[in-house]
Amino acid sequence: MDVPAQLEEDAFRAFFERHHAELARFAWLLIGESGAAEDIAADAMLAVWRQWDQARRARSQIAYARGIVANLAKTRIRAAVRERRRNTLFWQRPGETHDGPDSAAVVDVREALKRLPLRRRACVVLRHSLELTERETADALGISIGTVKSQTSKGLAELRRILGPQEGSAWASMRKGEQR
């Protein structure tokens, strides 16, 4: 291996060691499954390595990687939704209707986050769980700062509605994040 290639490999290895855990946590917050989140983080790192020249030229390498994680999570969620729909249609008897999700099962923030559309969930998670700035969030998701602001605001409003205002509830812990 020549020296420039070794330097590139060392730079990626340092990036991987510094950011892999954060990307796995981000994926977990988006999809709520630890095994799948680890897979997504690993797949994202593989994609970053394959596109390392492009990632190195990006304004922020971690934002580039977060964007890949968000896209992989979106793909996995869409596949799961399609699979659930197919299963429901297969097992549903003719004339039988489904009342929709059991809202009583939503008992904590993670469950409430699952109910948000992916972009809103990603904005809320990046802003309030990973404490990124609006600019960093916009870069990670490939959207404008205005979109980050509106999606975060709408996501927090929807979480408020889902979780309710009771003290000691899951929402009480989220209110602290709103004041950032």
Short mmCIF file of N, CA and C in Angstrom, two decimals:
data_model
loop_
_atom_site.label_atom_id
_atom_site.label_comp_id
_atom_site.label_asym_id
_atom_site.label_seq_id
_atom_site.Cartn_x
_atom_site.Cartn_y
_atom_site.Cartn_z
N MET A 1 0.86 -1.18 0.00
CA MET A 1 0.00 0.00 0.00
C MET A 1 0.89 1.23 0.00
N ASP A 2 0.60 2.19 -0.86
CA ASP A 2 1.41 3.39 -0.91
C ASP A 2 1.04 4.33 0.25
N VAL A 3 1.87 5.32 0.47
CA VAL A 3 1.72 6.22 1.62
C VAL A 3 0.41 7.01 1.58
N PRO A 4 0.01 7.64 0.45
CA PRO A 4 -1.26 8.37 0.45
C PRO A 4 -2.46 7.47 0.79
N ALA A 5 -2.47 6.25 0.27
CA ALA A 5 -3.57 5.34 0.57
C ALA A 5 -3.60 4.99 2.06
N GLN A 6 -2.43 4.81 2.65
CA GLN A 6 -2.35 4.51 4.08
C GLN A 6 -2.85 5.70 4.91
N LEU A 7 -2.52 6.91 4.47
CA LEU A 7 -2.99 8.10 5.18
C LEU A 7 -4.51 8.21 5.10
N GLU A 8 -5.08 7.90 3.94
CA GLU A 8 -6.54 7.92 3.80
C GLU A 8 -7.18 6.89 4.71
N GLU A 9 -6.61 5.71 4.75
CA GLU A 9 -7.14 4.64 5.60
C GLU A 9 -7.06 5.04 7.08
N ASP A 10 -5.95 5.64 7.47
CA ASP A 10 -5.80 6.10 8.86
C ASP A 10 -6.81 7.20 9.20
N ALA A 11 -7.04 8.11 8.25
CA ALA A 11 -8.00 9.19 8.48
C ALA A 11 -9.41 8.61 8.64
N PHE A 12 -9.76 7.63 7.81
CA PHE A 12 -11.09 7.02 7.94
C PHE A 12 -11.19 6.24 9.25
N ARG A 13 -10.14 5.52 9.60
CA ARG A 13 -10.16 4.75 10.85
C ARG A 13 -10.39 5.69 12.04
N ALA A 14 -9.73 6.83 12.05
CA ALA A 14 -9.93 7.80 13.13
C ALA A 14 -11.37 8.33 13.13
N PHE A 15 -11.91 8.61 11.95
CA PHE A 15 -13.29 9.06 11.83
C PHE A 15 -14.24 7.99 12.37
N PHE A 16 -14.01 6.76 11.98
CA PHE A 16 -14.86 5.65 12.43
C PHE A 16 -14.84 5.54 13.96
N GLU A 17 -13.68 5.53 14.54
CA GLU A 17 -13.57 5.37 16.00
C GLU A 17 -14.21 6.54 16.74
N ARG A 18 -14.12 7.71 16.18
CA ARG A 18 -14.66 8.90 16.82
C ARG A 18 -16.19 8.98 16.71
N HIS A 19 -16.78 8.46 15.62
CA HIS A 19 -18.20 8.74 15.35
C HIS A 19 -19.12 7.52 15.26
N HIS A 20 -18.60 6.32 15.24
CA HIS A 20 -19.47 5.15 15.06
C HIS A 20 -20.53 5.04 16.15
N ALA A 21 -20.18 5.21 17.40
CA ALA A 21 -21.15 5.08 18.49
C ALA A 21 -22.24 6.14 18.37
N GLU A 22 -21.87 7.35 18.01
CA GLU A 22 -22.87 8.42 17.84
C GLU A 22 -23.84 8.09 16.71
N LEU A 23 -23.32 7.56 15.61
CA LEU A 23 -24.19 7.22 14.48
C LEU A 23 -25.12 6.07 14.85
N ALA A 24 -24.64 5.12 15.64
CA ALA A 24 -25.50 4.01 16.08
C ALA A 24 -26.60 4.53 17.01
N ARG A 25 -26.25 5.46 17.88
CA ARG A 25 -27.25 6.05 18.78
C ARG A 25 -28.29 6.84 17.99
N PHE A 26 -27.85 7.59 17.00
CA PHE A 26 -28.77 8.34 16.14
C PHE A 26 -29.72 7.37 15.44
N ALA A 27 -29.18 6.30 14.87
CA ALA A 27 -30.02 5.31 14.18
C ALA A 27 -31.02 4.69 15.16
N TRP A 28 -30.57 4.39 16.37
CA TRP A 28 -31.46 3.80 17.37
C TRP A 28 -32.60 4.76 17.72
N LEU A 29 -32.29 6.02 17.85
CA LEU A 29 -33.33 6.99 18.15
C LEU A 29 -34.31 7.15 17.00
N LEU A 30 -33.86 6.93 15.78
CA LEU A 30 -34.75 7.02 14.63
C LEU A 30 -35.65 5.80 14.48
N ILE A 31 -35.10 4.60 14.73
CA ILE A 31 -35.89 3.40 14.46
C ILE A 31 -36.24 2.60 15.69
N GLY A 32 -35.56 2.81 16.82
CA GLY A 32 -35.94 2.18 18.07
C GLY A 32 -35.55 0.73 18.24
N GLU A 33 -34.72 0.18 17.39
CA GLU A 33 -34.27 -1.20 17.50
C GLU A 33 -32.75 -1.22 17.52
N SER A 34 -32.18 -1.73 18.61
CA SER A 34 -30.72 -1.65 18.75
C SER A 34 -29.98 -2.46 17.70
N GLY A 35 -30.44 -3.67 17.40
CA GLY A 35 -29.75 -4.49 16.39
C GLY A 35 -29.78 -3.85 15.03
N ALA A 36 -30.95 -3.36 14.64
CA ALA A 36 -31.09 -2.70 13.35
C ALA A 36 -30.28 -1.41 13.31
N ALA A 37 -30.23 -0.71 14.43
CA ALA A 37 -29.46 0.54 14.50
C ALA A 37 -27.98 0.27 14.29
N GLU A 38 -27.47 -0.80 14.90
CA GLU A 38 -26.06 -1.17 14.70
C GLU A 38 -25.80 -1.50 13.23
N ASP A 39 -26.73 -2.23 12.63
CA ASP A 39 -26.59 -2.56 11.20
C ASP A 39 -26.57 -1.30 10.35
N ILE A 40 -27.47 -0.36 10.65
CA ILE A 40 -27.52 0.88 9.89
C ILE A 40 -26.23 1.67 10.06
N ALA A 41 -25.74 1.76 11.29
CA ALA A 41 -24.49 2.50 11.52
C ALA A 41 -23.33 1.84 10.77
N ALA A 42 -23.28 0.52 10.78
CA ALA A 42 -22.21 -0.18 10.05
C ALA A 42 -22.34 0.04 8.55
N ASP A 43 -23.58 -0.06 8.04
CA ASP A 43 -23.80 0.18 6.61
C ASP A 43 -23.44 1.62 6.22
N ALA A 44 -23.75 2.55 7.11
CA ALA A 44 -23.42 3.95 6.85
C ALA A 44 -21.91 4.14 6.80
N MET A 45 -21.20 3.53 7.74
CA MET A 45 -19.74 3.65 7.73
C MET A 45 -19.13 3.02 6.48
N LEU A 46 -19.70 1.91 6.04
CA LEU A 46 -19.24 1.28 4.80
C LEU A 46 -19.46 2.23 3.62
N ALA A 47 -20.63 2.87 3.59
CA ALA A 47 -20.92 3.83 2.52
C ALA A 47 -19.97 5.02 2.58
N VAL A 48 -19.67 5.49 3.78
CA VAL A 48 -18.73 6.61 3.92
C VAL A 48 -17.35 6.19 3.41
N TRP A 49 -16.93 4.98 3.75
CA TRP A 49 -15.62 4.50 3.29
C TRP A 49 -15.58 4.42 1.76
N ARG A 50 -16.66 3.89 1.19
CA ARG A 50 -16.71 3.77 -0.28
C ARG A 50 -16.71 5.14 -0.96
N GLN A 51 -17.21 6.15 -0.27
CA GLN A 51 -17.29 7.51 -0.82
C GLN A 51 -16.36 8.44 -0.06
N TRP A 52 -15.28 7.91 0.47
CA TRP A 52 -14.41 8.67 1.36
C TRP A 52 -13.89 9.95 0.72
N ASP A 53 -13.54 9.91 -0.56
CA ASP A 53 -13.07 11.14 -1.22
C ASP A 53 -14.14 12.22 -1.17
N GLN A 54 -15.37 11.85 -1.45
CA GLN A 54 -16.47 12.81 -1.41
C GLN A 54 -16.75 13.25 0.03
N ALA A 55 -16.70 12.33 0.98
CA ALA A 55 -16.95 12.66 2.39
C ALA A 55 -15.89 13.63 2.90
N ARG A 56 -14.65 13.42 2.52
CA ARG A 56 -13.57 14.31 2.98
C ARG A 56 -13.73 15.72 2.42
N ARG A 57 -14.33 15.83 1.24
CA ARG A 57 -14.54 17.16 0.65
C ARG A 57 -15.78 17.85 1.20
N ALA A 58 -16.65 17.11 1.87
CA ALA A 58 -17.88 17.69 2.43
C ALA A 58 -17.51 18.71 3.50
N ARG A 59 -18.39 19.69 3.68
CA ARG A 59 -18.15 20.71 4.70
C ARG A 59 -17.99 20.06 6.08
N SER A 60 -18.78 19.03 6.34
CA SER A 60 -18.72 18.32 7.61
C SER A 60 -18.85 16.82 7.33
N GLN A 61 -17.81 16.07 7.67
CA GLN A 61 -17.85 14.63 7.43
C GLN A 61 -18.92 13.95 8.27
N ILE A 62 -19.11 14.37 9.52
CA ILE A 62 -20.11 13.74 10.36
C ILE A 62 -21.51 14.07 9.85
N ALA A 63 -21.73 15.27 9.34
CA ALA A 63 -23.03 15.60 8.77
C ALA A 63 -23.30 14.72 7.55
N TYR A 64 -22.28 14.49 6.76
CA TYR A 64 -22.39 13.61 5.60
C TYR A 64 -22.81 12.21 6.06
N ALA A 65 -22.17 11.70 7.09
CA ALA A 65 -22.48 10.37 7.61
C ALA A 65 -23.88 10.32 8.23
N ARG A 66 -24.26 11.38 8.95
CA ARG A 66 -25.62 11.41 9.53
C ARG A 66 -26.69 11.38 8.44
N GLY A 67 -26.43 12.05 7.34
CA GLY A 67 -27.37 12.02 6.22
C GLY A 67 -27.54 10.61 5.68
N ILE A 68 -26.45 9.88 5.60
CA ILE A 68 -26.52 8.49 5.14
C ILE A 68 -27.32 7.66 6.13
N VAL A 69 -27.09 7.85 7.43
CA VAL A 69 -27.85 7.11 8.45
C VAL A 69 -29.33 7.42 8.32
N ALA A 70 -29.67 8.69 8.18
CA ALA A 70 -31.08 9.08 8.06
C ALA A 70 -31.73 8.42 6.83
N ASN A 71 -31.02 8.39 5.72
CA ASN A 71 -31.57 7.76 4.51
C ASN A 71 -31.71 6.25 4.67
N LEU A 72 -30.73 5.61 5.30
CA LEU A 72 -30.83 4.17 5.53
C LEU A 72 -31.98 3.85 6.49
N ALA A 73 -32.16 4.67 7.52
CA ALA A 73 -33.26 4.46 8.47
C ALA A 73 -34.60 4.63 7.75
N LYS A 74 -34.69 5.64 6.91
CA LYS A 74 -35.93 5.88 6.16
C LYS A 74 -36.25 4.68 5.27
N THR A 75 -35.25 4.13 4.61
CA THR A 75 -35.44 2.96 3.75
C THR A 75 -35.91 1.77 4.58
N ARG A 76 -35.30 1.56 5.75
CA ARG A 76 -35.68 0.43 6.60
C ARG A 76 -37.11 0.60 7.13
N ILE A 77 -37.46 1.80 7.53
CA ILE A 77 -38.81 2.06 8.05
C ILE A 77 -39.84 1.83 6.95
N ARG A 78 -39.56 2.33 5.75
CA ARG A 78 -40.50 2.14 4.64
C ARG A 78 -40.69 0.66 4.33
N ALA A 79 -39.60 -0.10 4.36
CA ALA A 79 -39.71 -1.54 4.10
C ALA A 79 -40.55 -2.22 5.18
N ALA A 80 -40.36 -1.83 6.43
CA ALA A 80 -41.13 -2.42 7.53
C ALA A 80 -42.61 -2.08 7.40
N VAL A 81 -42.91 -0.85 7.01
CA VAL A 81 -44.30 -0.44 6.83
C VAL A 81 -44.94 -1.25 5.71
N ARG A 82 -44.23 -1.40 4.61
CA ARG A 82 -44.77 -2.20 3.50
C ARG A 82 -45.01 -3.64 3.94
N GLU A 83 -44.09 -4.21 4.68
CA GLU A 83 -44.24 -5.58 5.17
C GLU A 83 -45.44 -5.70 6.10
N ARG A 84 -45.61 -4.75 7.02
CA ARG A 84 -46.77 -4.77 7.91
C ARG A 84 -48.08 -4.68 7.13
N ARG A 85 -48.10 -3.83 6.13
CA ARG A 85 -49.31 -3.71 5.31
C ARG A 85 -49.62 -5.02 4.59
N ARG A 86 -48.60 -5.64 4.02
CA ARG A 86 -48.81 -6.91 3.34
C ARG A 86 -49.33 -7.97 4.31
N ASN A 87 -48.74 -8.03 5.50
CA ASN A 87 -49.19 -9.01 6.50
C ASN A 87 -50.62 -8.74 6.93
N THR A 88 -50.97 -7.48 7.15
CA THR A 88 -52.32 -7.12 7.56
C THR A 88 -53.32 -7.51 6.48
N LEU A 89 -52.99 -7.20 5.24
CA LEU A 89 -53.90 -7.55 4.14
C LEU A 89 -54.03 -9.06 4.00
N PHE A 90 -52.95 -9.77 4.19
CA PHE A 90 -52.99 -11.22 4.06
C PHE A 90 -53.88 -11.85 5.13
N TRP A 91 -53.75 -11.38 6.37
CA TRP A 91 -54.48 -12.00 7.48
C TRP A 91 -55.85 -11.39 7.73
N GLN A 92 -56.15 -10.28 7.12
CA GLN A 92 -57.44 -9.63 7.34
C GLN A 92 -58.54 -10.40 6.62
N ARG A 93 -59.62 -10.64 7.31
CA ARG A 93 -60.76 -11.33 6.71
C ARG A 93 -61.56 -10.33 5.89
N PRO A 94 -62.20 -10.79 4.85
CA PRO A 94 -63.03 -9.87 4.05
C PRO A 94 -64.09 -9.20 4.93
N GLY A 95 -64.26 -7.90 4.74
CA GLY A 95 -65.23 -7.14 5.50
C GLY A 95 -64.74 -6.70 6.87
N GLU A 96 -63.59 -7.17 7.29
CA GLU A 96 -63.03 -6.82 8.60
C GLU A 96 -62.30 -5.49 8.47
N THR A 97 -62.44 -4.65 9.47
CA THR A 97 -61.74 -3.36 9.44
C THR A 97 -60.77 -3.29 10.60
N HIS A 98 -59.82 -2.40 10.46
CA HIS A 98 -58.81 -2.20 11.50
C HIS A 98 -59.00 -0.81 12.06
N ASP A 99 -59.04 -0.70 13.38
CA ASP A 99 -59.31 0.58 14.03
C ASP A 99 -58.11 1.51 14.07
N GLY A 100 -56.95 1.05 13.71
CA GLY A 100 -55.77 1.89 13.75
C GLY A 100 -54.90 1.59 14.95
N PRO A 101 -53.90 2.40 15.18
CA PRO A 101 -52.96 2.11 16.26
C PRO A 101 -53.61 2.23 17.64
N ASP A 102 -53.09 1.45 18.55
CA ASP A 102 -53.57 1.48 19.94
C ASP A 102 -52.83 2.60 20.66
N SER A 103 -53.49 3.76 20.80
CA SER A 103 -52.81 4.92 21.39
C SER A 103 -52.51 4.71 22.86
N ALA A 104 -53.19 3.77 23.53
CA ALA A 104 -52.89 3.48 24.94
C ALA A 104 -51.52 2.84 25.09
N ALA A 105 -51.00 2.24 24.02
CA ALA A 105 -49.69 1.58 24.09
C ALA A 105 -48.54 2.59 24.08
N VAL A 106 -48.84 3.84 23.74
CA VAL A 106 -47.79 4.86 23.68
C VAL A 106 -47.54 5.36 25.09
N VAL A 107 -46.45 4.91 25.72
CA VAL A 107 -46.21 5.24 27.12
C VAL A 107 -44.93 6.01 27.36
N ASP A 108 -44.09 6.17 26.39
CA ASP A 108 -42.86 6.91 26.63
C ASP A 108 -42.43 7.68 25.39
N VAL A 109 -41.41 8.45 25.53
CA VAL A 109 -40.94 9.31 24.44
C VAL A 109 -40.55 8.51 23.22
N ARG A 110 -39.87 7.39 23.41
CA ARG A 110 -39.44 6.59 22.28
C ARG A 110 -40.63 6.10 21.46
N GLU A 111 -41.66 5.64 22.14
CA GLU A 111 -42.86 5.21 21.42
C GLU A 111 -43.52 6.39 20.71
N ALA A 112 -43.53 7.54 21.37
CA ALA A 112 -44.11 8.73 20.75
C ALA A 112 -43.29 9.16 19.53
N LEU A 113 -41.96 9.07 19.63
CA LEU A 113 -41.11 9.42 18.50
C LEU A 113 -41.40 8.54 17.29
N LYS A 114 -41.69 7.28 17.52
CA LYS A 114 -41.99 6.38 16.41
C LYS A 114 -43.21 6.83 15.62
N ARG A 115 -44.07 7.60 16.25
CA ARG A 115 -45.29 8.06 15.59
C ARG A 115 -45.06 9.30 14.72
N LEU A 116 -43.92 9.94 14.87
CA LEU A 116 -43.63 11.12 14.07
C LEU A 116 -43.14 10.71 12.69
N PRO A 117 -43.45 11.51 11.67
CA PRO A 117 -42.85 11.25 10.35
C PRO A 117 -41.32 11.32 10.47
N LEU A 118 -40.63 10.58 9.63
CA LEU A 118 -39.18 10.44 9.75
C LEU A 118 -38.45 11.78 9.80
N ARG A 119 -38.80 12.72 8.93
CA ARG A 119 -38.07 13.99 8.89
C ARG A 119 -38.25 14.74 10.20
N ARG A 120 -39.46 14.76 10.74
CA ARG A 120 -39.70 15.43 12.03
C ARG A 120 -38.94 14.73 13.13
N ARG A 121 -39.01 13.40 13.13
CA ARG A 121 -38.31 12.63 14.15
C ARG A 121 -36.81 12.89 14.07
N ALA A 122 -36.26 12.90 12.87
CA ALA A 122 -34.83 13.15 12.70
C ALA A 122 -34.46 14.54 13.21
N CYS A 123 -35.26 15.54 12.88
CA CYS A 123 -34.98 16.91 13.35
C CYS A 123 -35.02 16.99 14.87
N VAL A 124 -36.05 16.41 15.48
CA VAL A 124 -36.18 16.45 16.94
C VAL A 124 -35.00 15.72 17.59
N VAL A 125 -34.67 14.55 17.08
CA VAL A 125 -33.58 13.75 17.66
C VAL A 125 -32.24 14.48 17.51
N LEU A 126 -31.96 14.97 16.32
CA LEU A 126 -30.69 15.66 16.10
C LEU A 126 -30.58 16.92 16.95
N ARG A 127 -31.66 17.70 17.01
CA ARG A 127 -31.62 18.96 17.77
C ARG A 127 -31.60 18.73 19.27
N HIS A 128 -32.45 17.82 19.77
CA HIS A 128 -32.64 17.75 21.21
C HIS A 128 -31.99 16.55 21.89
N SER A 129 -31.73 15.49 21.17
CA SER A 129 -31.03 14.36 21.79
C SER A 129 -29.53 14.44 21.53
N LEU A 130 -29.16 14.78 20.30
CA LEU A 130 -27.74 14.90 19.97
C LEU A 130 -27.23 16.33 20.11
N GLU A 131 -28.13 17.26 20.40
CA GLU A 131 -27.80 18.66 20.67
C GLU A 131 -27.04 19.34 19.53
N LEU A 132 -27.46 19.06 18.29
CA LEU A 132 -26.85 19.73 17.15
C LEU A 132 -27.49 21.08 16.94
N THR A 133 -26.76 21.98 16.31
CA THR A 133 -27.32 23.28 15.95
C THR A 133 -28.28 23.10 14.78
N GLU A 134 -29.02 24.14 14.48
CA GLU A 134 -29.91 24.09 13.32
C GLU A 134 -29.11 23.87 12.04
N ARG A 135 -27.98 24.52 11.92
CA ARG A 135 -27.11 24.39 10.74
C ARG A 135 -26.61 22.96 10.61
N GLU A 136 -26.12 22.37 11.71
CA GLU A 136 -25.61 21.00 11.67
C GLU A 136 -26.72 20.01 11.31
N THR A 137 -27.90 20.24 11.83
CA THR A 137 -29.04 19.39 11.52
C THR A 137 -29.41 19.51 10.04
N ALA A 138 -29.44 20.73 9.54
CA ALA A 138 -29.75 20.96 8.13
C ALA A 138 -28.72 20.26 7.24
N ASP A 139 -27.45 20.38 7.58
CA ASP A 139 -26.39 19.73 6.80
C ASP A 139 -26.54 18.21 6.83
N ALA A 140 -26.84 17.67 8.00
CA ALA A 140 -26.96 16.21 8.14
C ALA A 140 -28.10 15.65 7.32
N LEU A 141 -29.20 16.39 7.23
CA LEU A 141 -30.38 15.89 6.55
C LEU A 141 -30.51 16.41 5.12
N GLY A 142 -29.63 17.33 4.74
CA GLY A 142 -29.69 17.88 3.38
C GLY A 142 -30.92 18.74 3.14
N ILE A 143 -31.31 19.49 4.17
CA ILE A 143 -32.49 20.37 4.07
C ILE A 143 -32.10 21.76 4.52
N SER A 144 -33.00 22.72 4.36
CA SER A 144 -32.70 24.09 4.75
C SER A 144 -32.87 24.28 6.26
N ILE A 145 -32.29 25.35 6.78
CA ILE A 145 -32.44 25.67 8.21
C ILE A 145 -33.90 25.96 8.52
N GLY A 146 -34.60 26.62 7.62
CA GLY A 146 -36.02 26.89 7.83
C GLY A 146 -36.84 25.61 7.96
N THR A 147 -36.50 24.62 7.15
CA THR A 147 -37.19 23.33 7.24
C THR A 147 -36.88 22.66 8.57
N VAL A 148 -35.63 22.77 9.03
CA VAL A 148 -35.27 22.21 10.33
C VAL A 148 -36.11 22.87 11.42
N LYS A 149 -36.21 24.20 11.36
CA LYS A 149 -36.99 24.92 12.38
C LYS A 149 -38.45 24.49 12.37
N SER A 150 -39.05 24.44 11.19
CA SER A 150 -40.48 24.10 11.13
C SER A 150 -40.73 22.64 11.50
N GLN A 151 -39.87 21.72 11.02
CA GLN A 151 -40.08 20.31 11.33
C GLN A 151 -39.84 20.03 12.82
N THR A 152 -38.86 20.69 13.42
CA THR A 152 -38.62 20.52 14.85
C THR A 152 -39.80 21.07 15.65
N SER A 153 -40.27 22.22 15.28
CA SER A 153 -41.41 22.82 15.98
C SER A 153 -42.65 21.94 15.87
N LYS A 154 -42.94 21.46 14.67
CA LYS A 154 -44.11 20.59 14.47
C LYS A 154 -43.93 19.27 15.20
N GLY A 155 -42.70 18.73 15.19
CA GLY A 155 -42.44 17.48 15.90
C GLY A 155 -42.63 17.61 17.39
N LEU A 156 -42.14 18.71 17.97
CA LEU A 156 -42.31 18.92 19.41
C LEU A 156 -43.77 19.15 19.76
N ALA A 157 -44.50 19.86 18.90
CA ALA A 157 -45.93 20.07 19.15
C ALA A 157 -46.68 18.74 19.11
N GLU A 158 -46.32 17.90 18.17
CA GLU A 158 -46.98 16.60 18.08
C GLU A 158 -46.62 15.72 19.28
N LEU A 159 -45.37 15.77 19.72
CA LEU A 159 -44.99 15.02 20.93
C LEU A 159 -45.77 15.52 22.14
N ARG A 160 -45.95 16.84 22.24
CA ARG A 160 -46.74 17.41 23.34
C ARG A 160 -48.16 16.85 23.31
N ARG A 161 -48.73 16.80 22.12
CA ARG A 161 -50.09 16.29 21.99
C ARG A 161 -50.16 14.80 22.35
N ILE A 162 -49.20 14.02 21.88
CA ILE A 162 -49.20 12.58 22.13
C ILE A 162 -48.95 12.28 23.61
N LEU A 163 -47.97 12.95 24.18
CA LEU A 163 -47.55 12.61 25.54
C LEU A 163 -48.35 13.30 26.62
N GLY A 164 -48.99 14.40 26.29
CA GLY A 164 -49.80 15.11 27.29
C GLY A 164 -48.93 15.95 28.22
N PRO A 165 -49.56 16.88 28.94
CA PRO A 165 -48.83 17.84 29.76
C PRO A 165 -48.59 17.41 31.20
N GLN A 166 -48.93 16.16 31.60
CA GLN A 166 -48.85 15.79 33.01
C GLN A 166 -47.41 15.89 33.52
N GLU A 167 -47.27 16.40 34.74
CA GLU A 167 -45.97 16.43 35.40
C GLU A 167 -45.57 15.00 35.70
N GLY A 168 -44.29 14.73 35.62
CA GLY A 168 -43.79 13.39 35.87
C GLY A 168 -43.96 12.46 34.67
N SER A 169 -44.56 12.97 33.59
CA SER A 169 -44.76 12.15 32.40
C SER A 169 -43.48 12.16 31.56
N ALA A 170 -43.51 11.38 30.50
CA ALA A 170 -42.37 11.34 29.59
C ALA A 170 -42.14 12.72 28.97
N TRP A 171 -43.25 13.47 28.75
CA TRP A 171 -43.11 14.79 28.14
C TRP A 171 -42.36 15.75 29.05
N ALA A 172 -42.52 15.60 30.37
CA ALA A 172 -41.85 16.52 31.31
C ALA A 172 -40.35 16.53 31.06
N SER A 173 -39.77 15.38 30.74
CA SER A 173 -38.33 15.34 30.48
C SER A 173 -37.98 15.96 29.14
N MET A 174 -38.91 15.97 28.18
CA MET A 174 -38.66 16.57 26.88
C MET A 174 -38.72 18.09 26.93
N ARG A 175 -39.49 18.65 27.87
CA ARG A 175 -39.65 20.11 27.93
C ARG A 175 -38.31 20.80 28.12
N LYS A 176 -37.41 20.19 28.84
CA LYS A 176 -36.09 20.80 29.07
C LYS A 176 -35.39 21.01 27.74
N GLY A 177 -35.50 20.04 26.83
CA GLY A 177 -34.87 20.14 25.53
C GLY A 177 -35.47 21.24 24.67
N GLU A 178 -36.72 21.57 24.89
CA GLU A 178 -37.40 22.59 24.09
C GLU A 178 -36.80 23.98 24.32
N GLN A 179 -36.21 24.19 25.46
CA GLN A 179 -35.71 25.52 25.81
C GLN A 179 -34.32 25.80 25.28
N ARG A 180 -33.77 24.90 24.48
CA ARG A 180 -32.42 25.12 23.95
C ARG A 180 -32.42 26.20 22.91
#
